[in-house]
PDB file of C-alpha atoms in Angstrom:
ATOM      1  CA  MET J   1      26.427  90.957  97.176  1.00  0.00           C
ATOM      2  CA  HIS J   2      29.008  93.874  95.983  1.00  0.00           C
ATOM      3  CA  ASP J   3      28.484  96.269  92.693  1.00  0.00           C
ATOM      4  CA  ALA J   4      30.709  96.729  90.135  1.00  0.00           C
ATOM      5  CA  GLY J   5      33.355  98.746  91.191  1.00  0.00           C
ATOM      6  CA  TYR J   6      34.176  96.487  93.666  1.00  0.00           C
ATOM      7  CA  SER J   7      36.057  93.722  94.281  1.00  0.00           C
ATOM      8  CA  VAL J   8      36.023  90.827  96.932  1.00  0.00           C
ATOM      9  CA  LEU J   9      39.376  89.798  98.322  1.00  0.00           C
ATOM     10  CA  VAL J  10      39.187  86.303  99.883  1.00  0.00           C
ATOM     11  CA  GLY J  11      42.918  85.419 101.319  1.00  0.00           C
ATOM     12  CA  GLU J  12      44.285  82.920 103.520  1.00  0.00           C
ATOM     13  CA  PHE J  13      48.020  82.280 105.325  1.00  0.00           C
ATOM     14  CA  GLN J  14      48.627  78.800 105.827  1.00  0.00           C
ATOM     15  CA  PHE J  15      51.305  77.734 108.672  1.00  0.00           C
ATOM     16  CA  GLY J  16      53.380  75.003 108.761  1.00  0.00           C
ATOM     17  CA  PRO J  17      54.345  72.230 111.480  1.00  0.00           C
ATOM     18  CA  GLU J  18      57.274  73.927 112.000  1.00  0.00           C
ATOM     19  CA  ILE J  19      55.319  76.735 113.809  1.00  0.00           C
ATOM     20  CA  SER J  20      54.788  76.502 117.372  1.00  0.00           C
ATOM     21  CA  PHE J  21      51.649  77.137 118.569  1.00  0.00           C
ATOM     22  CA  GLU J  22      52.844  80.129 120.739  1.00  0.00           C
ATOM     23  CA  ARG J  23      54.305  81.680 117.843  1.00  0.00           C
ATOM     24  CA  PHE J  24      51.055  80.541 115.843  1.00  0.00           C
ATOM     25  CA  ARG J  25      49.087  83.016 118.284  1.00  0.00           C
ATOM     26  CA  GLU J  26      51.813  85.526 117.488  1.00  0.00           C
ATOM     27  CA  LEU J  27      52.029  85.937 114.025  1.00  0.00           C
ATOM     28  CA  GLU J  28      48.218  85.752 114.000  1.00  0.00           C
ATOM     29  CA  ASP J  29      47.706  89.121 115.749  1.00  0.00           C
ATOM     30  CA  ILE J  30      50.787  90.659 113.502  1.00  0.00           C
ATOM     31  CA  LEU J  31      49.159  89.387 110.399  1.00  0.00           C
ATOM     32  CA  LYS J  32      45.671  90.915 111.109  1.00  0.00           C
ATOM     33  CA  ASN J  33      46.770  94.065 111.880  1.00  0.00           C
ATOM     34  CA  ALA J  34      49.153  94.673 108.765  1.00  0.00           C
ATOM     35  CA  VAL J  35      46.017  93.097 107.019  1.00  0.00           C
ATOM     36  CA  MET J  36      43.731  95.792 108.304  1.00  0.00           C
ATOM     37  CA  ASP J  37      46.116  98.414 107.937  1.00  0.00           C
ATOM     38  CA  ALA J  38      46.536  97.308 104.154  1.00  0.00           C
ATOM     39  CA  LEU J  39      43.128  97.018 103.431  1.00  0.00           C
ATOM     40  CA  GLY J  40      42.018  99.999 105.288  1.00  0.00           C
ATOM     41  CA  ASP J  41      44.531 101.952 102.990  1.00  0.00           C
ATOM     42  CA  PHE J  42      42.652 100.557 100.076  1.00  0.00           C
ATOM     43  CA  GLY J  43      39.195 101.867 101.564  1.00  0.00           C
ATOM     44  CA  ALA J  44      38.006  98.548 102.322  1.00  0.00           C
ATOM     45  CA  THR J  45      34.276  98.204 103.290  1.00  0.00           C
ATOM     46  CA  HIS J  46      34.149  95.113 104.710  1.00  0.00           C
ATOM     47  CA  LEU J  47      36.592  92.883 106.456  1.00  0.00           C
ATOM     48  CA  GLU J  48      36.360  89.759 108.513  1.00  0.00           C
ATOM     49  CA  PHE J  49      38.640  86.867 109.885  1.00  0.00           C
ATOM     50  CA  SER J  50      38.201  83.390 110.771  1.00  0.00           C
ATOM     51  CA  SER J  51      40.880  80.939 112.016  1.00  0.00           C
ATOM     52  CA  CYS J  52      40.730  77.170 111.505  1.00  0.00           C
ATOM     53  CA  GLY J  53      43.505  74.465 112.437  1.00  0.00           C
ATOM     54  CA  ASP J  54      46.691  75.931 110.751  1.00  0.00           C
ATOM     55  CA  TYR J  55      45.084  78.406 108.766  1.00  0.00           C
ATOM     56  CA  LEU J  56      44.067  82.411 109.471  1.00  0.00           C
ATOM     57  CA  ARG J  57      41.772  83.289 106.587  1.00  0.00           C
ATOM     58  CA  PHE J  58      40.017  86.634 105.490  1.00  0.00           C
ATOM     59  CA  GLN J  59      37.488  88.142 103.471  1.00  0.00           C
ATOM     60  CA  SER J  60      36.786  91.714 102.183  1.00  0.00           C
ATOM     61  CA  GLN J  61      35.624  94.186  99.979  1.00  0.00           C
ATOM     62  CA  VAL J  62      37.453  96.874  98.476  1.00  0.00           C
ATOM     63  CA  PRO J  63      37.003  99.465  95.486  1.00  0.00           C
ATOM     64  CA  ASP J  64      38.583  97.175  92.496  1.00  0.00           C
ATOM     65  CA  LEU J  65      42.477  96.571  92.671  1.00  0.00           C
ATOM     66  CA  SER J  66      44.643  96.555  89.968  1.00  0.00           C
ATOM     67  CA  PRO J  67      47.326  93.249  89.874  1.00  0.00           C
ATOM     68  CA  ASP J  68      50.180  95.495  90.549  1.00  0.00           C
ATOM     69  CA  ALA J  69      48.362  96.980  93.760  1.00  0.00           C
ATOM     70  CA  LEU J  70      47.823  93.292  94.981  1.00  0.00           C
ATOM     71  CA  ARG J  71      51.326  92.385  94.441  1.00  0.00           C
ATOM     72  CA  GLN J  72      52.416  95.628  96.486  1.00  0.00           C
ATOM     73  CA  ALA J  73      50.165  94.354  99.044  1.00  0.00           C
ATOM     74  CA  CYS J  74      51.233  91.244  99.134  1.00  0.00           C
ATOM     75  CA  THR J  75      54.981  91.872  98.878  1.00  0.00           C
ATOM     76  CA  ALA J  76      54.367  94.336 101.752  1.00  0.00           C
ATOM     77  CA  LEU J  77      53.372  91.268 104.074  1.00  0.00           C
ATOM     78  CA  ILE J  78      56.417  89.068 103.340  1.00  0.00           C
ATOM     79  CA  PRO J  79      58.749  90.609 105.924  1.00  0.00           C
ATOM     80  CA  LEU J  80      56.067  89.554 108.261  1.00  0.00           C
ATOM     81  CA  LEU J  81      56.013  85.815 107.457  1.00  0.00           C
ATOM     82  CA  ASP J  82      58.349  83.177 108.901  1.00  0.00           C
ATOM     83  CA  ALA J  83      59.725  80.481 107.271  1.00  0.00           C
ATOM     84  CA  GLY J  84      56.994  77.977 106.743  1.00  0.00           C
ATOM     85  CA  VAL J  85      54.143  80.503 106.382  1.00  0.00           C
ATOM     86  CA  LYS J  86      52.731  81.111 103.149  1.00  0.00           C
ATOM     87  CA  GLY J  87      49.727  83.305 101.641  1.00  0.00           C
ATOM     88  CA  ARG J  88      47.478  83.784  99.219  1.00  0.00           C
ATOM     89  CA  VAL J  89      45.147  86.387  98.291  1.00  0.00           C
ATOM     90  CA  VAL J  90      42.374  85.617  95.369  1.00  0.00           C
ATOM     91  CA  CYS J  91      40.781  89.090  93.990  1.00  0.00           C
ATOM     92  CA  VAL J  92      37.140  88.981  92.342  1.00  0.00           C
ATOM     93  CA  PRO J  93      35.980  91.795  90.674  1.00  0.00           C
ATOM     94  CA  GLY J  94      32.492  92.796  90.133  1.00  0.00           C
ATOM     95  CA  GLY J  95      31.118  92.724  86.886  1.00  0.00           C
ATOM     96  CA  PHE J  96      32.892  89.310  85.702  1.00  0.00           C
ATOM     97  CA  GLY J  97      36.049  90.869  85.375  1.00  0.00           C
ATOM     98  CA  ASP J  98      39.740  88.692  85.674  1.00  0.00           C
ATOM     99  CA  VAL J  99      40.305  87.103  88.767  1.00  0.00           C
ATOM    100  CA  ASP J 100      44.127  87.501  90.056  1.00  0.00           C
ATOM    101  CA  THR J 101      45.551  85.217  92.852  1.00  0.00           C
ATOM    102  CA  ALA J 102      48.442  86.324  94.498  1.00  0.00           C
ATOM    103  CA  PHE J 103      50.432  83.342  96.026  1.00  0.00           C
ATOM    104  CA  PHE J 104      53.151  84.700  98.078  1.00  0.00           C
ATOM    105  CA  SER J 105      55.931  83.466 100.982  1.00  0.00           C
ATOM    106  CA  ARG J 106      59.306  84.628 102.088  1.00  0.00           C
ATOM    107  CA  LEU J 107      60.232  83.817  98.186  1.00  0.00           C
ATOM    108  CA  GLY J 108      58.184  86.240  96.864  1.00  0.00           C
ATOM    109  CA  VAL J 109      55.154  86.817  94.877  1.00  0.00           C
ATOM    110  CA  HIS J 110      53.560  84.906  92.264  1.00  0.00           C
ATOM    111  CA  LEU J 111      50.669  86.583  90.476  1.00  0.00           C
ATOM    112  CA  VAL J 112      48.385  84.469  88.305  1.00  0.00           C
ATOM    113  CA  THR J 113      45.462  86.107  85.968  1.00  0.00           C
ATOM    114  CA  THR J 114      42.469  84.084  85.007  1.00  0.00           C
ATOM    115  CA  LYS J 115      41.002  85.964  82.193  1.00  0.00           C
ATOM    116  CA  ALA J 116      37.216  86.168  82.128  1.00  0.00           C
ATOM    117  CA  PRO J 117      35.713  84.344  79.266  1.00  0.00           C
TER     118      PRO J 117
END
């Protein structure tokens, strides 16, 4: 459970069929380190990774993030992505705030905000 003032981040990277198994392992390590650095900068209090098939997933708890901070963090990951790799990060704030989802690939970042009722 998390307190108001903190957000839960759930993110994933999907690797397309054009990514070889060897490159998948390389990218997995590169992206894990980049995510750890970015979330450390945000003051993450929790971070865990899991892999399943062509996906690398992570969950984290961080102090509340603005939509702009989420967009900037995803933009910083773009240069690390090969063609055929895409990601998304869902930011769920405590206290039933708006939920932000960032979809990103080498083509850029698209941010969607789901307004709280």
